[in-house]
Amino acid sequence: MGKSIIEKIWERHLVHQEDGKPDLLYIDLHLVHEVTSPQAFSGLRVKNRKVRRPDRTFATMDHNIPTDNRNVINDKVALNQMTTLEKNCRDFEVPLAGIDSPDQGIVHVIGPELGLTQPGMTIVCGDSHTSTHGAFGSLAFGIGTSEVEHVLATQTLWRTKPKTLKIDIKGERQKGVSAKDIILYILANYGFDFGTGYVIEYSGEAIREMTMEERMTICNMSIEGGARAGLISPDETTFSYLENRKYAPKDEAFNTAVEDWRALASDEDAAYDRVISIDTNDVAPMVSWGTNPAMTSKVHESIPKLADCETEIDKKSLERALTYMGLQEGQKIEDIEIQHVFIGSCTNSRLEDLRQAADIVKGRQVHPNVRALVVPGSQQVKWQAEQEGIDLIFKEAGFQWRESGCSMCLSMNNDIVPSGEHCASTSNRNFEGRQGSGARTHLVSPTMAAAAAIHGHIVDARKLMAAETVQ
Amino acid sequence: MSGFKTLMAKAIAFDRANVDTDQIIPKQFLKRIEKTGFGKFLFNDWRYQADGNLNPDFELNKEENQQAAILIANENFGCGSSREHAPWALMDYGFKVIIAPTFADIFHQNCLKNGLLPIALPKDQVRYLLDSAKVQPYQLTIDLAEEKVTDNKGFSTEFTIDQYWKSMLVNGWDEIEITMQLDDKITEYEYAIR
Ligand code: SF4
């Protein structure tokens, strides 16, 4: 029987196996940011330990970095966290894309962009959305701070072999349906924990036709279904994305690498613990209306009714969510009014996302009741967008154009949604308080966020698309 | 980290599902660079009112629920962000054991790394425990060596825990220390993939 890419990567990284213990896996790439690393570095200092492989470690600051004026950081505690990272990187010789670096950005945006992320690698970071890197055919997962310290000290992790789940994404996408809609659709149908204990492999014709940016959006939200990692077998799309990236192999070494990467793809007859199949024909633009990403419906639908809940727990959760969100059961999704729009986060802040949103915004104006923000995922994305004039489209429409960072995805900096107000957001989590205490988040695609900014309420973005793109 | 063998303590009901780590410790408290002192921010947005006073309706604020070391919750506890600040906050507040039908992966692991014991029990048993703990005083005894949970009313059940983690917890071992004993093997691996 053949093997899946998950098994192949696992076998390649085994350092030690022993009965009654998890496997000891080698970690190829360790990404570090300011929020989950300080306690790990102090742990090393206390025990007088070194970073084993600074050359396999790469740091940036993204979570609490300001996105308006970078020269003024008023938040003393946040500033301390950033200077602590700078000092740690200096002392332990870890490369850092700091606040002034042209390479700075959200850790999951810059890894791929710089070619640090490569097929077949094991990649970890003290952040649950590390699953994003799986788009390249790497086994990438989030870890806690104790494990950050463990990887810094040993370049390895103890791991029990996960179960495997294949999600086959079939059929042709309708026009105006994005990768974000597909992953939200999966969550809406299978719930927030169907992936717990599994590594997901996304496959199928719809995946093969996706760009790398779209694949990253899909893999990014694997964790919202409970799966620590989600990945996609590499193919020509992957290889051509990586060619000539800063840290990717060059020339002959690149060709050799591609041969090796090609062999990693899952075999036709590989077995999985569970297989799910999705028909993309059924996917429409999606909108979350509740307080976890599975509480999501199609844009033309209505919020579920309490009477339709199957279990008592479901009913209670729905009641809680509706109270928090200030919404009514049975209310039409398109009637939800929006006061804030956030286009950004490691889910949807790459050049392609900004282009798609700009296509909707072009020649239109942000609704007077709406504050709208575009926060590019990295300084490189920002720069490229400015070369294309995308920033002007947004600015002329009334959007704020910011520096790169996590920003309103988790609102650790000053970008906060006030209590009780609604935000159409291209990020990945709509938990209570995620975008600010009492903030009400609606997860959507970049085009849907752009359309909501123009109309001041949720609206099917396809209505705003040029006739020829919708057919 | 000191070893964990048995614990007899007050257990309280936290009858909520999908409690995410953003709720356990909201992001505004993640800027500290220490591991300690997070307890006062545990469940901040639920625990305090907008004026900074304690919310009297919140489970943890109830008079009869003070001084508890065991938290009983519903399914998918600890979902969302990977922040290890969540177990740090729970422990700093005083919890040593969390019981729920299911836990999110990363949170589960983060608990084990810090000596906070996550115990998964079948739904109906958790339901019984939740209902029992709504009437205080309610005490549970957790015997990690025997893998048993018993209450003061005659209920007793066994739980399972990965044997590797069990020995780490019981002995209070430092995982990095153990891995470093395999230094030769790591070097050998690095040599092979060069
Ligand atoms: S953008 Fe949001 S989800 Fe992504 S790393 Fe930053 S905070 Fe986490």
XYZ file of C-alpha atoms and ligand atoms in Angstrom:
673
model
C 0.000 0.000 0.000
C 1.128 3.541 -0.751
C 1.811 6.281 1.741
C 0.343 9.688 2.375
C 2.566 12.746 2.475
C 1.908 12.900 6.211
C 3.455 9.472 6.748
C 6.351 10.271 4.424
C 7.259 13.446 6.278
C 6.895 11.678 9.611
C 9.287 8.893 8.630
C 11.849 11.335 7.306
C 11.985 13.201 10.597
C 12.240 10.382 13.107
C 15.192 10.910 15.409
C 14.292 8.353 18.037
C 11.593 5.766 18.656
C 10.995 3.838 21.834
C 8.126 1.745 23.180
C 5.752 3.583 25.463
C 6.929 6.994 24.335
C 5.910 9.412 21.612
C 8.325 9.665 18.656
C 11.120 12.212 18.767
C 10.787 14.306 15.588
C 13.362 16.627 14.103
C 12.140 20.174 13.415
C 13.429 21.810 10.235
C 12.151 25.320 10.777
C 11.179 27.147 13.944
C 9.411 30.486 13.562
C 9.357 32.793 16.549
C 7.363 35.906 17.463
C 7.304 38.345 20.365
C 4.276 37.097 22.315
C 4.898 33.388 22.910
C 8.697 33.393 23.106
C 9.926 35.549 26.033
C 9.258 32.895 28.696
C 10.975 30.280 26.528
C 14.141 32.322 26.184
C 14.184 33.049 29.917
C 13.858 29.296 30.490
C 17.023 28.792 28.434
C 18.850 31.466 30.410
C 17.895 29.964 33.770
C 19.337 26.589 32.749
C 22.268 28.068 30.872
C 21.188 26.470 27.593
C 21.870 27.599 24.033
C 19.697 27.726 20.945
C 20.777 24.543 19.204
C 20.196 25.691 15.629
C 19.852 29.463 15.255
C 20.184 28.822 11.506
C 16.904 26.888 11.575
C 15.164 29.557 13.640
C 13.675 32.798 12.333
C 11.968 35.547 14.306
C 9.702 38.466 13.551
C 7.362 40.773 15.460
C 3.766 40.930 14.370
C 1.193 40.413 17.126
C 1.292 43.678 19.031
C 3.139 45.893 16.596
C 1.392 49.202 15.812
C 0.104 49.485 12.247
C -0.323 53.249 12.053
C 2.762 55.117 13.187
C 5.587 52.712 13.801
C 7.874 55.276 15.327
C 5.656 55.801 18.330
C 4.876 52.856 20.557
C 2.857 54.126 23.482
C 2.103 50.764 24.985
C 5.016 50.244 27.380
C 4.281 46.587 28.010
C 4.106 45.819 24.288
C 7.286 47.785 23.685
C 8.998 45.756 26.377
C 7.942 42.571 24.615
C 9.435 43.798 21.339
C 12.726 44.936 22.853
C 12.879 41.636 24.748
C 12.635 39.776 21.431
C 15.373 41.964 19.943
C 17.629 41.240 22.892
C 16.871 37.519 22.830
C 17.638 37.311 19.112
C 20.881 39.210 19.599
C 22.002 37.118 22.579
C 21.093 33.783 20.999
C 22.078 34.744 17.439
C 18.640 34.170 15.965
C 17.884 36.042 12.709
C 15.142 38.635 13.192
C 12.944 40.551 10.758
C 12.326 43.411 13.188
C 10.147 46.478 13.029
C 12.434 48.243 10.529
C 13.075 45.270 8.273
C 11.597 45.143 4.739
C 10.982 41.445 5.472
C 8.829 42.087 8.547
C 5.235 40.859 8.546
C 2.845 38.327 10.005
C 4.928 35.251 10.697
C 2.733 33.008 8.518
C 2.866 35.453 5.623
C 6.617 36.001 5.608
C 7.650 32.335 5.987
C 6.280 31.426 2.534
C 7.077 34.802 1.004
C 10.768 34.500 1.911
C 10.933 30.874 0.777
C 11.718 29.716 4.325
C 8.689 27.436 4.117
C 9.427 24.473 1.842
C 7.782 21.148 1.007
C 8.564 18.184 3.223
C 9.657 20.281 6.178
C 8.505 20.038 9.750
C 7.676 23.592 10.787
C 6.585 24.846 14.198
C 5.779 28.199 15.757
C 4.223 29.300 19.017
C 1.038 30.135 17.196
C -1.920 27.962 16.278
C -2.146 29.223 12.688
C 1.190 27.655 11.824
C -1.001 25.224 9.886
C -0.882 27.848 7.096
C 2.532 26.569 5.977
C 0.972 23.169 5.243
C -0.110 24.645 1.894
C 3.431 23.890 0.699
C 3.305 20.228 1.654
C 5.031 20.687 4.982
C 3.937 19.352 8.333
C 3.399 22.598 10.202
C 1.726 23.012 13.566
C 1.359 25.386 16.486
C 3.023 24.744 19.819
C 2.925 26.261 23.300
C 5.723 28.176 24.972
C 7.178 25.129 26.795
C 7.606 23.474 23.429
C 9.076 26.640 21.944
C 11.739 26.312 24.631
C 12.121 22.608 23.882
C 12.663 23.254 20.171
C 15.062 26.113 20.838
C 17.140 23.848 23.065
C 16.956 20.566 21.131
C 15.539 21.244 17.614
C 13.161 18.320 18.261
C 9.713 17.582 19.661
C 8.043 14.517 21.162
C 4.980 13.690 19.131
C 2.521 10.836 18.923
C 1.692 9.957 15.334
C -1.584 11.696 14.475
C -4.566 10.184 12.713
C -5.033 11.260 9.109
C -8.098 12.863 7.564
C -8.419 13.438 3.841
C -10.758 16.157 2.636
C -11.413 15.704 -1.019
C -12.618 18.967 -2.564
C -14.349 18.196 -5.823
C -16.179 20.042 -8.531
C -15.866 23.392 -10.134
C -16.176 26.490 -8.028
C -18.907 28.936 -8.856
C -17.635 32.353 -9.844
C -17.270 34.664 -6.894
C -16.625 31.815 -4.448
C -13.250 32.086 -2.730
C -11.003 29.704 -0.817
C -12.175 31.391 2.389
C -15.759 30.471 1.543
C -14.738 26.847 1.005
C -13.018 26.494 4.370
C -15.866 28.308 6.162
C -18.290 25.980 4.399
C -16.344 22.957 5.665
C -16.449 24.328 9.221
C -20.157 25.147 8.946
C -20.869 21.570 7.871
C -18.505 19.567 10.051
C -18.174 21.741 13.159
C -15.386 23.183 15.229
C -13.795 19.967 16.460
C -14.120 17.335 13.743
C -10.379 17.563 13.124
C -9.217 17.121 16.734
C -6.435 14.521 16.814
C -6.053 14.504 13.020
C -3.744 16.005 10.458
C -5.834 17.007 7.447
C -4.734 16.529 3.860
C -6.738 18.638 1.416
C -6.887 17.185 -2.064
C -9.062 17.077 -5.147
C -9.444 19.038 -8.358
C -10.583 22.253 -6.672
C -7.377 22.278 -4.609
C -5.179 21.575 -7.650
C -6.634 24.622 -9.394
C -5.976 26.915 -6.453
C -3.128 29.390 -6.250
C -0.681 29.131 -3.327
C -2.399 32.084 -1.673
C -5.733 30.270 -1.770
C -4.196 27.055 -0.471
C -2.718 28.977 2.448
C -6.152 30.360 3.312
C -7.547 26.809 3.419
C -4.713 25.340 5.505
C -4.693 28.368 7.814
C -8.133 27.558 9.203
C -7.531 23.826 9.794
C -7.131 24.654 13.479
C -10.636 26.147 13.505
C -11.832 22.602 12.880
C -9.608 21.337 15.710
C -6.812 19.962 13.491
C -3.353 21.134 14.442
C -2.091 20.765 10.912
C -3.575 20.754 7.438
C -1.506 20.223 4.324
C -1.573 19.867 0.568
C 0.716 17.705 -1.555
C 3.125 19.914 -3.507
C 2.818 20.291 -7.291
C 3.980 22.604 -10.083
C 2.057 25.526 -8.547
C 4.063 25.066 -5.348
C 7.401 24.828 -7.111
C 6.910 27.852 -9.311
C 5.839 29.907 -6.281
C 9.086 29.024 -4.514
C 11.468 29.561 -7.387
C 13.726 32.570 -6.772
C 12.405 33.257 -3.265
C 15.038 34.647 -0.925
C 15.748 31.523 1.150
C 14.672 28.848 -1.354
C 17.393 26.707 -2.970
C 18.825 28.231 -6.148
C 19.760 26.933 -9.611
C 20.872 23.295 -9.632
C 20.018 22.895 -5.967
C 16.493 24.051 -6.748
C 16.055 21.415 -9.464
C 17.328 18.706 -7.157
C 14.981 19.904 -4.442
C 12.004 19.852 -6.813
C 12.698 16.208 -7.691
C 12.708 15.373 -4.019
C 9.566 17.413 -3.296
C 7.701 15.771 -6.146
C 8.265 12.362 -4.590
C 6.603 13.552 -1.391
C 3.107 13.841 -2.829
C 0.663 11.296 -1.426
C 0.489 8.029 -3.312
C -2.780 7.261 -5.118
C -3.465 4.261 -2.896
C -2.541 5.860 0.420
C -4.912 5.005 3.281
C -6.464 7.516 5.684
C -8.258 7.126 8.998
C -11.136 9.181 7.695
C -12.160 10.643 4.330
C -14.612 13.477 3.721
C -15.721 14.738 0.368
C -16.925 18.254 -0.453
C -18.672 19.424 -3.612
C -17.603 23.001 -4.325
C -20.683 23.493 -6.464
C -22.639 23.780 -3.254
C -20.437 26.528 -1.779
C -21.617 30.139 -1.793
C -20.077 33.219 -0.148
C -20.144 32.472 3.588
C -20.625 34.675 6.656
C -20.156 33.765 10.300
C -22.912 35.079 12.558
C -21.957 33.466 15.886
C -19.069 33.120 18.306
C -17.131 30.250 16.791
C -16.136 29.771 13.155
C -18.554 26.877 12.648
C -21.481 29.214 13.339
C -21.510 30.222 9.720
C -24.119 30.329 6.938
C -24.396 31.177 3.273
C -24.899 34.873 2.613
C -28.436 34.458 1.273
C -29.548 32.333 4.230
C -30.858 33.257 7.672
C -29.523 32.694 11.175
C -30.770 29.311 12.490
C -33.749 29.099 14.824
C -33.582 27.790 18.387
C -36.345 25.292 17.605
C -34.135 23.703 14.936
C -31.310 22.836 17.360
C -30.707 19.132 17.712
C -29.357 19.049 21.258
C -29.754 21.019 24.449
C -26.068 22.029 24.295
C -26.520 23.354 20.738
C -29.522 25.351 21.837
C -27.671 26.850 24.786
C -24.672 27.727 22.595
C -26.944 29.350 20.013
C -28.723 31.363 22.706
C -25.416 32.557 24.168
C -24.051 33.431 20.746
C -27.146 35.393 19.733
C -27.103 37.359 22.979
C -23.432 38.175 22.584
C -23.809 39.093 18.912
C -26.993 41.114 19.445
C -28.756 39.178 16.674
C -32.141 37.469 16.388
C -32.853 33.877 15.493
C -34.104 33.602 11.930
C -32.710 37.032 11.020
C -31.503 37.383 7.420
C -27.720 37.412 7.129
C -27.827 40.255 4.614
C -29.613 42.428 7.186
C -26.638 42.449 9.561
C -25.324 46.002 9.807
C -21.578 46.574 9.853
C -19.642 49.426 11.473
C -16.082 48.143 10.909
C -14.296 46.308 8.146
C -10.942 44.634 8.582
C -9.051 43.274 5.580
C -5.950 41.568 6.914
C -4.609 38.655 9.063
C -2.637 35.550 8.123
C -5.805 34.151 6.518
C -6.368 36.866 3.930
C -3.774 39.639 3.728
C -1.676 38.591 0.760
C -1.400 40.485 -2.490
C -4.051 38.386 -4.205
C -6.533 39.036 -1.370
C -5.931 42.772 -1.600
C -6.319 42.724 -5.380
C -9.667 40.953 -5.119
C -10.964 43.373 -2.509
C -9.698 46.335 -4.550
C -11.641 45.108 -7.595
C -14.847 45.487 -5.586
C -13.873 48.807 -4.048
C -12.666 50.501 -7.221
C -14.667 53.617 -8.037
C -16.911 53.194 -4.993
C -17.029 54.795 -1.543
C -16.956 53.306 1.947
C -20.376 53.679 3.598
C -20.454 56.686 5.984
C -21.236 54.437 8.993
C -18.194 52.250 8.404
C -14.566 52.477 9.494
C -12.553 50.324 7.094
C -8.955 49.145 7.445
C -6.591 47.377 5.095
C -3.610 45.859 6.888
C -1.225 44.122 4.457
C 0.253 40.875 5.760
C 3.843 41.950 5.295
C 5.947 44.905 4.296
C 6.607 43.151 0.993
C 2.891 42.769 0.300
C 2.437 46.435 1.172
C 5.225 47.496 -1.129
C 4.010 45.366 -4.036
C 0.444 46.627 -3.604
C 1.727 50.191 -3.701
C 3.633 49.424 -6.917
C 0.334 48.317 -8.450
C -1.558 51.337 -7.146
C -3.886 49.201 -5.036
C -3.295 51.419 -2.024
C -4.722 54.369 -3.972
C -7.905 52.483 -4.833
C -8.470 51.793 -1.143
C -7.525 55.243 0.045
C -9.692 57.010 -2.524
C -12.634 54.889 -1.410
C -12.088 55.910 2.221
C -10.159 52.909 3.565
C -7.233 53.347 5.951
C -4.027 51.897 4.524
C -1.763 50.518 7.263
C 1.641 48.982 7.999
C 1.813 45.186 8.270
C 0.953 43.208 11.396
C -1.743 41.102 13.066
C -3.697 44.213 13.981
C -7.440 43.759 14.357
C -7.239 39.984 14.002
C -6.663 39.813 17.746
C -6.516 43.493 18.643
C -3.457 43.395 20.851
C -2.399 46.776 19.508
C -4.674 49.820 19.237
C -6.790 48.451 16.394
C -9.897 47.523 18.360
C -13.587 47.070 17.544
C -15.653 48.889 20.210
C -18.068 46.892 22.355
C -21.379 46.068 20.702
C -20.264 46.999 17.185
C -20.078 44.635 14.211
C -16.991 44.005 12.123
C -16.799 42.195 8.782
C -13.361 40.657 9.070
C -11.179 38.540 6.807
C -9.509 36.958 9.857
C -10.081 33.471 11.237
C -11.633 33.715 14.717
C -14.892 35.200 15.897
C -14.656 34.252 19.567
C -16.172 36.542 22.167
C -13.868 39.492 22.700
C -11.402 38.485 20.008
C -11.444 41.902 18.303
C -12.017 43.786 21.541
C -14.196 43.362 24.600
C -17.807 42.992 23.413
C -16.775 43.226 19.742
C -18.941 41.304 17.256
C -16.986 39.624 14.476
C -18.269 38.266 11.151
C -15.752 36.139 9.294
C -15.870 36.647 5.541
C -13.697 36.614 2.412
C -11.868 39.745 1.187
C -14.476 40.450 -1.493
C -17.315 40.061 1.013
C -15.535 42.386 3.449
C -15.053 44.966 0.692
C -18.731 44.733 -0.296
C -19.810 45.179 3.350
C -17.623 48.284 3.598
C -19.424 49.850 0.637
C -22.946 48.970 1.766
C -22.722 49.226 5.552
C -24.300 45.816 5.908
C -23.545 42.260 4.816
C -24.211 41.849 1.108
C -23.475 39.176 -1.501
C -20.266 40.474 -3.100
C -21.220 38.872 -6.409
C -23.761 41.659 -6.855
C -20.859 44.128 -6.966
C -18.618 42.157 -9.259
C -18.180 43.179 -12.854
C -20.671 41.287 -15.000
C -18.003 39.409 -16.936
C -16.356 37.958 -13.800
C -19.624 36.587 -12.453
C -20.805 35.429 -15.904
C 7.929 21.266 38.490
C 7.095 19.086 41.460
C 5.439 15.690 41.114
C 1.663 15.109 41.075
C 0.334 11.986 42.772
C -3.025 12.472 44.412
C -5.254 15.449 45.022
C -8.327 15.832 47.205
C -9.975 19.166 46.566
C -13.099 21.190 45.949
C -14.510 20.743 42.451
C -16.732 23.343 40.823
C -19.073 23.294 37.833
C -18.285 25.372 34.769
C -21.122 24.230 32.568
C -19.990 25.724 29.286
C -18.918 24.176 25.975
C -16.168 25.405 23.613
C -14.473 27.588 26.191
C -11.691 29.092 24.081
C -8.296 30.323 25.207
C -9.209 33.882 24.186
C -11.745 33.712 27.040
C -9.484 31.909 29.470
C -6.911 34.663 29.155
C -7.820 37.587 26.869
C -5.064 38.916 24.625
C -4.552 42.199 26.432
C -2.766 40.190 29.119
C -0.370 38.364 26.814
C 2.156 41.158 26.744
C 3.866 40.177 29.954
C 7.169 38.387 29.637
C 6.819 36.269 32.791
C 4.973 33.002 33.393
C 3.436 34.049 36.689
C 0.790 36.492 37.777
C -1.821 35.593 35.163
C -4.360 34.278 37.707
C -5.957 37.630 38.355
C -6.744 37.950 34.642
C -8.266 34.467 34.279
C -11.608 34.692 32.406
C -11.231 38.471 32.655
C -14.094 39.457 30.339
C -16.567 37.167 32.070
C -15.276 37.636 35.573
C -15.324 41.410 35.807
C -17.970 43.947 34.868
C -17.173 46.967 32.715
C -16.679 49.054 35.883
C -13.995 46.638 37.088
C -16.155 45.065 39.807
C -16.627 41.315 40.017
C -19.578 39.994 38.036
C -21.693 38.315 40.741
C -23.298 35.903 38.249
C -20.038 34.404 37.029
C -19.370 30.864 38.287
C -15.927 31.572 39.740
C -17.178 34.559 41.714
C -19.837 32.662 43.677
C -19.053 32.493 47.357
C -19.480 28.698 47.514
C -17.082 28.217 44.602
C -14.032 29.801 46.220
C -10.834 27.851 46.838
C -11.551 25.214 44.217
C -8.700 23.293 42.604
C -10.761 21.211 40.171
C -12.747 22.712 37.302
C -15.439 20.634 35.602
C -16.403 21.904 32.151
C -18.120 20.848 28.971
C -16.779 19.673 25.630
C -13.914 21.113 23.550
C -12.371 22.981 26.465
C -9.391 25.182 25.529
C -10.028 25.533 21.807
C -8.475 28.287 19.704
C -5.184 30.037 20.229
C -2.056 28.122 21.268
C -1.268 30.521 24.121
C 0.281 28.679 27.039
C -0.837 31.639 29.123
C -4.156 29.749 29.409
C -2.835 26.918 31.628
C -0.547 29.412 33.391
C -3.589 31.523 34.294
C -5.663 28.519 35.401
C -2.821 27.276 37.593
C -1.957 30.679 38.979
C -5.614 31.015 40.011
C -5.356 27.720 41.852
C -6.645 25.007 39.531
C -4.712 21.744 39.376
C -7.146 19.552 37.439
C -9.625 20.222 34.606
C -12.287 17.618 33.808
C -14.212 17.748 30.514
C -15.588 15.357 27.874
C -13.035 16.605 25.319
C -10.132 19.026 25.153
C -8.597 20.909 22.242
C -5.225 19.407 21.253
C -2.761 22.212 21.847
C -4.361 23.230 25.134
C -4.305 19.615 26.325
C -0.603 19.392 25.653
C 0.135 22.779 27.177
C -1.585 21.631 30.389
C 0.518 18.496 30.624
C 3.710 20.469 30.099
C 2.882 22.605 33.109
C 1.573 19.984 35.484
C -2.096 20.948 35.103
C -3.896 17.616 34.732
C -6.574 17.439 31.993
C -8.937 14.498 32.536
C -11.292 13.481 29.743
C -14.338 11.490 30.887
C -17.407 10.268 29.012
C -20.179 12.837 28.570
C -22.644 11.215 30.941
C -20.071 11.091 33.738
C -19.152 14.729 33.191
C -22.855 15.545 33.281
C -23.127 13.775 36.658
C -20.091 15.643 37.991
C -21.388 19.000 36.718
C -24.759 18.440 38.360
C -23.158 17.251 41.591
C -20.793 20.211 41.759
C -23.685 22.646 41.463
C -24.409 21.762 45.096
C -21.442 22.772 47.231
C -19.476 21.660 49.145
C -18.408 19.067 46.594
C -15.078 17.307 46.695
C -13.272 15.010 44.323
C -10.247 12.856 44.856
C -7.936 12.482 41.893
C -5.527 9.585 42.088
C -3.100 9.918 39.190
C -1.140 6.785 40.032
C -4.326 4.664 40.012
C -5.960 6.798 37.290
C -9.131 7.235 39.318
C -11.636 9.960 40.094
C -13.894 9.491 43.147
C -16.315 11.786 44.919
C -17.628 11.956 48.467
C -20.972 10.424 47.458
C -19.820 7.033 46.268
C -19.070 7.840 42.610
C -15.874 6.418 41.221
C -14.475 6.102 37.730
C -11.242 5.444 35.952
C -9.635 7.677 33.389
C -6.833 7.067 30.948
C -3.737 9.100 30.459
C -0.826 8.614 28.131
C 1.760 6.641 30.128
C 4.589 8.869 28.990
C 2.827 11.935 30.338
C 1.817 10.121 33.461
C 5.419 9.362 34.360
C 6.462 12.928 33.510
C 3.771 14.326 35.811
C 4.199 11.867 38.666
C 7.948 12.402 38.720
C 7.908 16.094 37.869
C 10.565 15.584 35.210
C 11.992 18.252 32.938
C 11.283 17.163 29.373
C 14.187 19.124 27.868
C 16.602 17.376 30.216
C 15.342 13.999 29.032
C 15.625 14.942 25.366
C 19.142 16.244 25.896
C 20.204 12.789 26.977
C 19.552 11.842 23.338
C 21.943 14.485 22.088
C 24.065 11.947 20.181
C 21.068 10.729 18.230
C 20.055 14.283 17.329
C 23.587 15.036 16.166
C 23.643 11.824 14.172
C 20.364 12.795 12.505
C 21.683 16.255 11.698
C 24.768 14.739 10.200
C 22.678 12.459 7.975
C 20.454 15.245 6.587
C 23.275 17.708 6.020
S -2.937 37.368 12.008
Fe -4.208 36.689 13.670
S -4.329 34.495 13.545
Fe -2.641 35.183 12.250
S -0.828 35.019 13.529
Fe -1.603 37.097 13.750
S -2.990 37.008 15.493
Fe -2.607 34.913 14.868
